[in-house]
Amino acid sequence: QVQLVESGGGLVQAGGSLRLTCAASGSIFSINAMGWYRQAPGKQRELVARITSGGSTNYADSVKGRFTISRDNAKHTVYLQMNSLKPEDTAVYYCHIDVKYRYWGQGTQVTVSS
């Protein structure tokens, strides 16, 4: 069984920063892609950032230049550094890992006040 535990969400003022962490545990031998999605109230879940096992990254246009995704393969952990946060970044953020299947974290709330 694979479990993902997220941390780092919270309330921050516009222009501030947060760092999200997602640690995977369980029967994991190697992880392919890892990433972050978010879902705001009344909206569909959307991709924020993704990183492959080789370190290639891609980002939603709305976060390019402000967010940075990284991973620590030894720790089975993926990070999302979020800078210059805007109120429209407010959402529940979900991490995922792709092994044989895709596994999701429980979500962490990020609220950006104006």
Coordinates of C-alpha atoms in Angstrom, one line a residue:
Q1 CA 0.0 0.0 0.0
V2 CA 1.2 3.5 -0.9
Q3 CA 0.5 6.5 1.2
L4 CA 1.2 10.2 0.5
V5 CA 1.3 12.8 3.3
E6 CA 1.2 16.4 2.4
S7 CA 2.2 19.4 4.5
G8 CA 3.0 23.1 4.2
G9 CA -0.3 24.6 3.3
G10 CA -1.8 27.5 5.2
L11 CA -2.9 31.2 5.0
V12 CA -0.5 33.7 3.5
Q13 CA -0.9 37.3 2.2
A14 CA -0.6 38.1 -1.4
G15 CA 3.1 38.3 -2.5
G16 CA 4.1 35.8 0.1
S17 CA 5.6 32.3 -0.2
L18 CA 4.7 28.8 0.9
R19 CA 6.5 25.4 0.4
L20 CA 4.4 22.3 0.0
T21 CA 5.9 18.9 0.7
C22 CA 4.5 15.5 -0.2
A23 CA 6.2 12.4 1.2
A24 CA 5.4 8.9 -0.2
S25 CA 5.7 5.7 1.8
G26 CA 4.9 2.1 1.4
S27 CA 5.7 -0.4 -1.3
I28 CA 7.6 1.9 -3.6
F29 CA 10.5 0.8 -5.7
S30 CA 10.7 3.6 -8.3
I31 CA 8.5 6.5 -9.0
N32 CA 7.9 7.8 -12.5
A33 CA 6.3 11.3 -12.6
M34 CA 5.3 13.3 -9.5
G35 CA 3.2 16.4 -9.5
W36 CA 0.8 18.8 -8.0
Y37 CA -2.8 19.6 -8.9
R38 CA -5.1 22.1 -7.4
Q39 CA -8.8 22.6 -7.1
A40 CA -10.5 25.8 -6.3
P41 CA -14.2 26.0 -5.1
G42 CA -16.5 25.5 -8.0
K43 CA -13.7 24.7 -10.4
Q44 CA -12.2 21.5 -11.9
R45 CA -8.9 20.1 -10.6
E46 CA -6.1 21.4 -12.7
L47 CA -2.4 20.6 -13.2
V48 CA 0.0 23.0 -11.4
A49 CA 3.3 21.3 -12.0
R50 CA 4.8 18.0 -12.9
I51 CA 8.3 16.5 -12.7
T52 CA 9.5 13.3 -14.4
S53 CA 11.9 10.8 -13.0
G54 CA 14.6 12.4 -15.2
G55 CA 13.9 15.8 -13.7
S56 CA 12.0 17.4 -16.7
T57 CA 9.4 19.8 -15.5
N58 CA 6.3 21.4 -16.9
Y59 CA 4.0 24.1 -15.3
A60 CA 0.7 25.6 -15.8
D61 CA 1.0 29.0 -17.6
S62 CA -0.6 30.7 -14.6
V63 CA 2.3 29.7 -12.2
K64 CA 5.3 29.8 -14.5
G65 CA 8.1 31.9 -13.1
R66 CA 6.5 31.8 -9.6
F67 CA 6.3 28.1 -8.6
T68 CA 9.1 25.6 -8.7
I69 CA 8.7 21.8 -8.4
S70 CA 11.5 19.6 -7.2
R71 CA 11.9 16.0 -6.0
D72 CA 14.1 14.0 -3.7
N73 CA 14.1 10.4 -5.1
A74 CA 15.9 9.0 -2.1
K75 CA 13.2 10.3 0.2
H76 CA 10.3 9.7 -2.2
T77 CA 9.3 13.3 -1.7
V78 CA 8.1 16.0 -4.0
Y79 CA 8.1 19.7 -3.2
L80 CA 6.4 22.8 -4.6
Q81 CA 7.9 26.1 -3.8
M82 CA 5.3 28.8 -4.3
N83 CA 6.5 32.5 -4.5
S84 CA 4.7 35.7 -5.3
L85 CA 1.4 34.1 -4.4
K86 CA -1.8 35.6 -5.6
P87 CA -5.4 35.3 -4.3
E88 CA -6.3 33.3 -7.4
D89 CA -3.8 30.6 -6.2
T90 CA -6.2 29.8 -3.4
A91 CA -7.2 26.2 -3.7
V92 CA -6.8 22.7 -2.2
Y93 CA -3.5 21.4 -3.5
Y94 CA -3.1 17.6 -4.2
C95 CA 0.1 15.8 -4.9
H96 CA 0.4 12.6 -6.9
I97 CA 3.0 10.0 -7.7
D98 CA 2.9 7.6 -10.7
V99 CA 4.2 4.1 -10.1
K100 CA 2.2 1.3 -11.5
Y101 CA -0.9 3.3 -10.7
R102 CA -1.4 7.0 -9.8
Y103 CA -1.7 7.7 -6.1
W104 CA -3.0 10.9 -4.6
G105 CA -2.4 12.8 -1.4
Q106 CA -5.2 13.9 0.8
G107 CA -4.9 17.6 -0.1
T108 CA -3.7 20.7 1.7
Q109 CA -5.5 24.0 1.8
V110 CA -3.6 27.1 0.5
T111 CA -5.4 30.4 1.1
V112 CA -3.9 33.7 -0.2
S113 CA -5.5 36.8 1.2
S114 CA -5.5 40.1 -0.7

